[in-house]
Tab-separated table of C-alpha atoms and ligand atoms in Angstrom:
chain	number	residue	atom	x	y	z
X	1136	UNK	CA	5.850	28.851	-10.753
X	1137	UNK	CA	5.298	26.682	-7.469
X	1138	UNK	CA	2.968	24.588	-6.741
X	1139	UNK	CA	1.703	27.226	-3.736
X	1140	UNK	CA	-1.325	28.717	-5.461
X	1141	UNK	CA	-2.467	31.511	-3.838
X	1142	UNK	CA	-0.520	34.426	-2.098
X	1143	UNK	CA	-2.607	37.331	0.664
X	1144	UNK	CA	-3.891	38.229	-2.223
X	1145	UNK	CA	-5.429	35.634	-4.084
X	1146	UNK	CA	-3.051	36.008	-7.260
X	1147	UNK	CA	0.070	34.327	-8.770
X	1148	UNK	CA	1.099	34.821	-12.267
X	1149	UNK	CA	2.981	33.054	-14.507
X	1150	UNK	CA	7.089	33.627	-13.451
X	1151	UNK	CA	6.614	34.168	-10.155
X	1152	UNK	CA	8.934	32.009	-7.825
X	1153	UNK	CA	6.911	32.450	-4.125
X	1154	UNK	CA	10.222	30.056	-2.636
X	1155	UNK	CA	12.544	33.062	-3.117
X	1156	UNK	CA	12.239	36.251	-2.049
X	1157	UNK	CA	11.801	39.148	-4.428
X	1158	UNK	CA	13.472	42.528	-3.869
X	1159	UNK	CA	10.330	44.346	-5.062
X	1160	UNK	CA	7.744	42.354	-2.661
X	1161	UNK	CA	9.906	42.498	0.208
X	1162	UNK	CA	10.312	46.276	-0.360
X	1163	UNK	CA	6.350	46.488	-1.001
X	1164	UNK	CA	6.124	44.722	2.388
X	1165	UNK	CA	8.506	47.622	4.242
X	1166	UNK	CA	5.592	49.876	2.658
X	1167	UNK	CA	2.340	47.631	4.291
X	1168	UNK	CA	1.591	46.090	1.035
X	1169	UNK	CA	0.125	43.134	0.474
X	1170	UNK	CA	1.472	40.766	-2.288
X	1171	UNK	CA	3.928	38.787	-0.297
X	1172	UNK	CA	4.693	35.181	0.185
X	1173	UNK	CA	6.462	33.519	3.678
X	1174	UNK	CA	10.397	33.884	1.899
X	1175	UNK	CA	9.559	37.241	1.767
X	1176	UNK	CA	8.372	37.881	5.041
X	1177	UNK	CA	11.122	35.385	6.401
X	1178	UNK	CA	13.318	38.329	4.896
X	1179	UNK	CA	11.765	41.205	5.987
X	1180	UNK	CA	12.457	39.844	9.560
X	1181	UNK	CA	15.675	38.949	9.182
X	1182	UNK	CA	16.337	42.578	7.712
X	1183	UNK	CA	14.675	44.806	11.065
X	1184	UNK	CA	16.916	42.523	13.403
X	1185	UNK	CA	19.140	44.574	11.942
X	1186	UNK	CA	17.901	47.838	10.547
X	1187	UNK	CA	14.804	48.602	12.115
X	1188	UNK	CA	14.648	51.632	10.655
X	1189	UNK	CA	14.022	50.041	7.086
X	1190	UNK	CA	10.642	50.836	6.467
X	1191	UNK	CA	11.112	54.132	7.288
X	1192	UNK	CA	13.640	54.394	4.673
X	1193	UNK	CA	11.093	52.884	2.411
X	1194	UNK	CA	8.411	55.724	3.122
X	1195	UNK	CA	11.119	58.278	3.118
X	1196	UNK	CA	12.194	56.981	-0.613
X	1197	UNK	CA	8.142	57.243	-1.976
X	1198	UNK	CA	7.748	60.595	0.021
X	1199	UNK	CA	11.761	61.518	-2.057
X	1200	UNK	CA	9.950	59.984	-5.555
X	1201	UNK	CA	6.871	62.326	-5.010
X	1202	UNK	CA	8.514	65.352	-4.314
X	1203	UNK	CA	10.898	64.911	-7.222
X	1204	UNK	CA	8.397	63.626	-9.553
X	1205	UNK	CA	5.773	67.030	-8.846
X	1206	UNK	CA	8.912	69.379	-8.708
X	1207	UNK	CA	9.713	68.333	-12.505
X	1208	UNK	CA	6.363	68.214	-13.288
X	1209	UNK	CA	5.231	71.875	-11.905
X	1210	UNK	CA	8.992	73.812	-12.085
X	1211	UNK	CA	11.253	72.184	-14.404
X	1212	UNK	CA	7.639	71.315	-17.115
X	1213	UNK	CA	9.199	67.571	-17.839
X	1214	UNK	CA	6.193	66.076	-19.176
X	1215	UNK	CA	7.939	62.486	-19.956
X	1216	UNK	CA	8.950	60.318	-17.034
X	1217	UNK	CA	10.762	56.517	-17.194
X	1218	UNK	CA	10.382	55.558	-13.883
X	1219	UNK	CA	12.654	52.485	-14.349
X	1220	UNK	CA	13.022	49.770	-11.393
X	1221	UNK	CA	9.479	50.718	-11.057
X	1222	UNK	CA	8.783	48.420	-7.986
X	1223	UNK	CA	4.801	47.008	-7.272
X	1224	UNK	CA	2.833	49.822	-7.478
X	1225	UNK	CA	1.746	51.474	-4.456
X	1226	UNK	CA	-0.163	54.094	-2.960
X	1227	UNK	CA	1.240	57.076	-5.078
X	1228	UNK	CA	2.919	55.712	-8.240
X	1229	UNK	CA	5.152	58.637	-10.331
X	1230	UNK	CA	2.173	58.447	-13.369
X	1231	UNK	CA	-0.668	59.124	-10.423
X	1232	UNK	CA	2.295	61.866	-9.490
X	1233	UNK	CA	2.926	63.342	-12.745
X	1234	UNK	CA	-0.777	63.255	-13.829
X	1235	UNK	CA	-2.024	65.141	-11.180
X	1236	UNK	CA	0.377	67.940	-11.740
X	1237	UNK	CA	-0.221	67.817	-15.799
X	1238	UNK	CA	-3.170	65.397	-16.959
X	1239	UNK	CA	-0.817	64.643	-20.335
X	1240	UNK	CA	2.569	63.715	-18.574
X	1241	UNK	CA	3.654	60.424	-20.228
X	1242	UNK	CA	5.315	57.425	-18.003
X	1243	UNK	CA	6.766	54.640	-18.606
X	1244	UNK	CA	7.821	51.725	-16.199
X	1245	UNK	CA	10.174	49.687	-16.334
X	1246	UNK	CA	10.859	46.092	-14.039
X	1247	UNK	CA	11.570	42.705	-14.560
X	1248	UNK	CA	10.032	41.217	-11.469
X	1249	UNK	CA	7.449	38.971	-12.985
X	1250	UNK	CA	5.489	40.281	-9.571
X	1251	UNK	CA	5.988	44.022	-10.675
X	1252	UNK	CA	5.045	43.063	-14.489
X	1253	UNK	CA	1.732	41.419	-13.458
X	1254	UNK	CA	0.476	43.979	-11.316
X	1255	UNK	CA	2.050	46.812	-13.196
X	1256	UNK	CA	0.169	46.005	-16.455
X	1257	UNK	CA	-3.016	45.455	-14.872
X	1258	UNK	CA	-2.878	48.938	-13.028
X	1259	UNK	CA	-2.154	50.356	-15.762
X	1260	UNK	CA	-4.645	49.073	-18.509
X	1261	UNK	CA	-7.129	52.246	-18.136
X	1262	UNK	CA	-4.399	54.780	-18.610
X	1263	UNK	CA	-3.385	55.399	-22.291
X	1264	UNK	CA	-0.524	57.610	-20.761
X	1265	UNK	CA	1.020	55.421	-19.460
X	1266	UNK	CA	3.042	52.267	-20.231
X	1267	UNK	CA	4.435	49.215	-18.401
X	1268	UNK	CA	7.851	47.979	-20.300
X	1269	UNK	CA	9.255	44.501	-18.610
X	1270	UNK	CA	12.899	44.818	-19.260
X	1271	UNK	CA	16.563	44.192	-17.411
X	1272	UNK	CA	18.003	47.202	-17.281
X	1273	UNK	CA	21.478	46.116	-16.960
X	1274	UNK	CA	20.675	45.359	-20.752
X	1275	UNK	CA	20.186	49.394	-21.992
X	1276	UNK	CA	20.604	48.440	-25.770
X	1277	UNK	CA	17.577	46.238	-25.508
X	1278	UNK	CA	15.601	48.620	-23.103
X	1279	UNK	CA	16.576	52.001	-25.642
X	1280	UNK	CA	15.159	49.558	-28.241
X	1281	UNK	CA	11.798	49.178	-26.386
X	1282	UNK	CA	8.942	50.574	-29.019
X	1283	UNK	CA	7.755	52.864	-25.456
X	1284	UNK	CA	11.059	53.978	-24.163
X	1285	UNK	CA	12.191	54.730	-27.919
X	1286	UNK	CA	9.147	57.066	-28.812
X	1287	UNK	CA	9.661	58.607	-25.821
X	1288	UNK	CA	13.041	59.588	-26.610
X	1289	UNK	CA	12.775	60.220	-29.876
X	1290	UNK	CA	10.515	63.027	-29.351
X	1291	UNK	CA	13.463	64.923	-28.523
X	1292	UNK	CA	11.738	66.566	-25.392
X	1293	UNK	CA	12.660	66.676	-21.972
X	1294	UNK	CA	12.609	63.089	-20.344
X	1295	UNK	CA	13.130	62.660	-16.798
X	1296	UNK	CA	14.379	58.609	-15.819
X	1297	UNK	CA	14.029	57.396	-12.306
X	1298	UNK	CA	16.337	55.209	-11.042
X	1299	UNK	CA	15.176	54.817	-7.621
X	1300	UNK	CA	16.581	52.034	-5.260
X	1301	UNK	CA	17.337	50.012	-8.381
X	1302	UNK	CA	21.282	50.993	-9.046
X	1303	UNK	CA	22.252	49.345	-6.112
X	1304	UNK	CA	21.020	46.015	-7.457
X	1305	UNK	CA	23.951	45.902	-9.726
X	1306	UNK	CA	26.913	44.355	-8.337
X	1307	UNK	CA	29.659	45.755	-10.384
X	1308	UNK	CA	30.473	49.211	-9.697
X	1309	UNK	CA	31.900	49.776	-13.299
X	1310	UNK	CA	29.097	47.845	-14.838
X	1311	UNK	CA	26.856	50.435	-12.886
X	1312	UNK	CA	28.466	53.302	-14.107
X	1313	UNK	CA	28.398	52.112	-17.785
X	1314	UNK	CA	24.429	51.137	-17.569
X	1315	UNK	CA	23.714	54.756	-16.098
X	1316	UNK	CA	26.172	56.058	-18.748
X	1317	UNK	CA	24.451	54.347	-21.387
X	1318	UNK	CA	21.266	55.536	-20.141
X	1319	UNK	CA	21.882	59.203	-20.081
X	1320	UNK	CA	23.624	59.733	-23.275
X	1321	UNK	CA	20.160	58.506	-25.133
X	1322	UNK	CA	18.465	61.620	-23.297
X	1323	UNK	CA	17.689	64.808	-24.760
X	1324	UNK	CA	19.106	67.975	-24.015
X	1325	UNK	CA	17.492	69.640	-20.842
X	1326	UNK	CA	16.848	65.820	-19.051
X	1327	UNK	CA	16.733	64.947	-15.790
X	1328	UNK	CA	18.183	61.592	-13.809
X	1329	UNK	CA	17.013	60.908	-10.550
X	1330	UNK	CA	18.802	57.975	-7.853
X	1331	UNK	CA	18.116	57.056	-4.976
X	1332	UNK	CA	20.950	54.347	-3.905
X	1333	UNK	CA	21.561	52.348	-0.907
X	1334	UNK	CA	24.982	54.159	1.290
X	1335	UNK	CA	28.110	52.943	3.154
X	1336	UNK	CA	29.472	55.596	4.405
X	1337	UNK	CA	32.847	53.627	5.461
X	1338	UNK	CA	33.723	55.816	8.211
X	1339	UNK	CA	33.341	53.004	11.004
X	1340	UNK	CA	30.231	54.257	12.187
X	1341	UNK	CA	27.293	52.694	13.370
X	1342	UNK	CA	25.948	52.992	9.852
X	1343	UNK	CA	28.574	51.651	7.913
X	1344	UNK	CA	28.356	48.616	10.612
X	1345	UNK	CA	24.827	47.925	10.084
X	1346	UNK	CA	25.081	48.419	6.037
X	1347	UNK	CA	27.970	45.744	6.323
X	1348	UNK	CA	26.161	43.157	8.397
X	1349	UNK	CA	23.106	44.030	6.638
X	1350	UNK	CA	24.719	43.336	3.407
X	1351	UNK	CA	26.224	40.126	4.816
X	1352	UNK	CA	22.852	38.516	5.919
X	1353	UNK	CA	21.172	39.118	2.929
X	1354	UNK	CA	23.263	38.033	0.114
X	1355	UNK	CA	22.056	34.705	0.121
X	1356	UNK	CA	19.139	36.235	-1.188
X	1357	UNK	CA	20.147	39.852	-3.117
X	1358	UNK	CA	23.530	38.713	-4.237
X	1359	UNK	CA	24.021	41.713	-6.461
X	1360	UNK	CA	22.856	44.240	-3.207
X	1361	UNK	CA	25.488	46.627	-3.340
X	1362	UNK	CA	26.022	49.373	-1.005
X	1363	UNK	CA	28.077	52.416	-2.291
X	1364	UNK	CA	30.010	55.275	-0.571
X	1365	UNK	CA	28.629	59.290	-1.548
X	1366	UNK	CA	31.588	59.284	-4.169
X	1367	UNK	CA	30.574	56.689	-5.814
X	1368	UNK	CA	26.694	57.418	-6.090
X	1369	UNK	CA	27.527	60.968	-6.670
X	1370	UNK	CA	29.531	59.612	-10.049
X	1371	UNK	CA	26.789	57.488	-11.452
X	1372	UNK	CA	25.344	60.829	-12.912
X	1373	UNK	CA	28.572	61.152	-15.077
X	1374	UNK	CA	29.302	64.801	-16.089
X	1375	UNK	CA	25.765	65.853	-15.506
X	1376	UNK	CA	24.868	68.935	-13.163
X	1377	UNK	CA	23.857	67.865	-9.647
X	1378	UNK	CA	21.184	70.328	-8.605
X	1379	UNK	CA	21.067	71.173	-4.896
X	1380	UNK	CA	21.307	69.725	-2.278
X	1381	UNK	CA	23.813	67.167	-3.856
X	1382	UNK	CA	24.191	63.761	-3.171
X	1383	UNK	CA	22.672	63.756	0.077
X	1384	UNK	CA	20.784	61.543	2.853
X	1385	UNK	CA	17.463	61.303	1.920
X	1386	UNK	CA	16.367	63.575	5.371
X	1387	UNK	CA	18.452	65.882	4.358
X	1388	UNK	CA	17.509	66.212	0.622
X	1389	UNK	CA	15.095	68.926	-0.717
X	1390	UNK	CA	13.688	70.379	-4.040
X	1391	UNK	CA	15.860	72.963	-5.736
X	1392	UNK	CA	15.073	76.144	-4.455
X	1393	UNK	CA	13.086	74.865	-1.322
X	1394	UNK	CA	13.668	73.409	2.092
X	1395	UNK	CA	14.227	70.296	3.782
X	1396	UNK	CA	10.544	68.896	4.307
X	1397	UNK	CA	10.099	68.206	8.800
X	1398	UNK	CA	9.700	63.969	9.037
X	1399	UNK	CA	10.789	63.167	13.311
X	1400	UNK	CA	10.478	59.326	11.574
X	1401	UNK	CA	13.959	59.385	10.102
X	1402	UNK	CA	16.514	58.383	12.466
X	1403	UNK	CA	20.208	59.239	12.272
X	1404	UNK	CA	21.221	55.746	11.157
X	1405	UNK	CA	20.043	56.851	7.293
X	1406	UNK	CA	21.788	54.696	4.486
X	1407	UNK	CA	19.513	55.801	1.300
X	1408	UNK	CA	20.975	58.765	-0.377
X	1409	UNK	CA	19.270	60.840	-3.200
X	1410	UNK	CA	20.274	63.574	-5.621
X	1411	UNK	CA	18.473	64.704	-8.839
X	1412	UNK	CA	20.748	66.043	-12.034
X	1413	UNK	CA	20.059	68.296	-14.846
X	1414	UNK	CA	21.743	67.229	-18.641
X	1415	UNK	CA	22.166	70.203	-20.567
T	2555	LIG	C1	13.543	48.390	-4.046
T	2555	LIG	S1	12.524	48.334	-5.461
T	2555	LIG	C2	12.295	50.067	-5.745
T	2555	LIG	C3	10.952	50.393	-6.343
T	2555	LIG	C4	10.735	51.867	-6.677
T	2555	LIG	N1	11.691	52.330	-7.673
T	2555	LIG	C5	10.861	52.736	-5.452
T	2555	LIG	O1	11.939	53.335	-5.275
T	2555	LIG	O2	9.917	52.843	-4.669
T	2555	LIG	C6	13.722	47.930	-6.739
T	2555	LIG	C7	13.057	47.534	-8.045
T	2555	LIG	O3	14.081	47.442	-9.053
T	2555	LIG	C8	13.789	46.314	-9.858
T	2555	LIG	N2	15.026	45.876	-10.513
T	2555	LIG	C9	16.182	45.504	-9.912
T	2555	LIG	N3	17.080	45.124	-10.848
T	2555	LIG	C10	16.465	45.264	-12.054
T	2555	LIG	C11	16.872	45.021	-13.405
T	2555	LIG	N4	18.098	44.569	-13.688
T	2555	LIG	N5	15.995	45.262	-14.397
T	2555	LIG	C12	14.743	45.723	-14.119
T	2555	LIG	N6	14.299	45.981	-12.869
T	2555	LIG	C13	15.154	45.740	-11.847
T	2555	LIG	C14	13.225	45.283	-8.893
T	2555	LIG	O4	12.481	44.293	-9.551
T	2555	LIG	C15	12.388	46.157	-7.973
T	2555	LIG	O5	11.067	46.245	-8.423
């Protein structure tokens, strides 16, 4: 910890570097929340210099989480969720999701922000649903060893793991492939993975030339950032069936079966892409 006490709001816990900025409260801060510190916020501007449009990918990922999250909880009947990369919680959090839907869905989170733990844990004390796991993910022997995540599985139903905006934090593609790898063989028959991943296109365009100098600017701070093209995010989910729409811009992606929801906020220069599979 530093010696700066206090953040906005009143609260640092134990772990928490406020010098550096974290992934999860810069990402909070795209979203108007409020546990940030000045390297954060230092970030955040340095980020819409380039891509303005950044916090609208940020809404358009939580608006992608809760349509995913109610569509497996109302049509597919997953009643287990491991949202994992959690993030600080927000406004409408995949338990508040999957609750609603079904009052006995079971989540459990997954960070290791020591920002995401702290606030995670306390938000979730009232809830006996619903459990807050602090874990590295890159590690999936230790996180399929977690007493929550390994009930969970071993139940043998249904699970559905989130990986939203948290793939792209590993640097090595094939290191990537193998965590998500690892990840899906421990789920039962009939699971679900969801991504969401950060895009390069690599066509030259003007989104592959803000993604680049996007990617260049902030390494200092997310050295592991990586951007990926649709190939490559389309082959994180392994041999698994890639319901429809595919791998897909986030505007452009919509619930099996349904249509792409209207949002005028997304612009054309879109580098978050989403896609939801089905393990049989
Ligand atoms: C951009 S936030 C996304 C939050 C949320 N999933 C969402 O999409 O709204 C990425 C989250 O992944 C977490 N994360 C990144 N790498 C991780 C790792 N190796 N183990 C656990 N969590 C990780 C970060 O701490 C952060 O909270």
């Amino acid at each position: 910890m530093t010696d700066q006490p206090v953040n906005d709001s009143g609260l640092v816990a134990f772990g928490i570097d406020t010098t550096r900025p974290s992934v999860a409260r810069v990402y909070d801060y795209f979203l108007g929340g409020k546990d940030n510190y000045a390297s954060d916020r230092e970030l955040y501007e340095q980020i819409m210099k380039i891509a303005p449009e950044a916090p609208v990918w940020a809404r358009a990922n939580r608006r992608w989480l809760s349509e995913v999250v109610t569509w497996l909880a109302e049509e597919a009947g997953v009643r287990r969720f491991i949202d994992a990369g959690s993030g600080l919680p927000t406004a409408e959090n995949t338990h508040q999701i999957a609750q609603k839907v079904n009052a006995g869905a079971a989540v459990v989170y997954i960070d290791n922000d020591p920002s995401v733990v702290a606030h995670g844990r306390a938000l979730l004390l009232d809830n006996d649903r619903t459990q807050f796991t602090a874990a590295d993910l890159t590690k999936p022997e230790e996180v399929l060893a977690d007493p929550a995540v390994a009930t969970m599985l071993a139940a043998g139903e249904p699970v559905a793991l989130v990986m939203a905006l948290m793939l792209h934090h590993i640097a090595d593609y094939d290191e990537t492939r193998e965590v998500a790898r690892q990840y899906v063989a421990a789920l039962p028959p009939g699971s679900y993975l969801a991504i969401t991943h950060a895009c390069n296109p690599g066509d030259g365009g003007p989104v592959d030339l803000m993604v680049t100098e996007l990617a260049e600017k902030v390494r200092h701070a997310f050295p592991t950032l990586a951007f990926r093209s649709v190939e490559q995010i389309s082959s994180l989910f392994g041999d698994l069936e890639i319901l429809e729409p595919g791998v897909v811009r986030l505007a452009d992606w919509h619930v099996p079966g349904g249509r792409v929801a209207e949002d005028p906020a997304i612009g054309v220069r879109d580098a978050i892409y989403g896609a939801v599979a089905r393990k049989s």
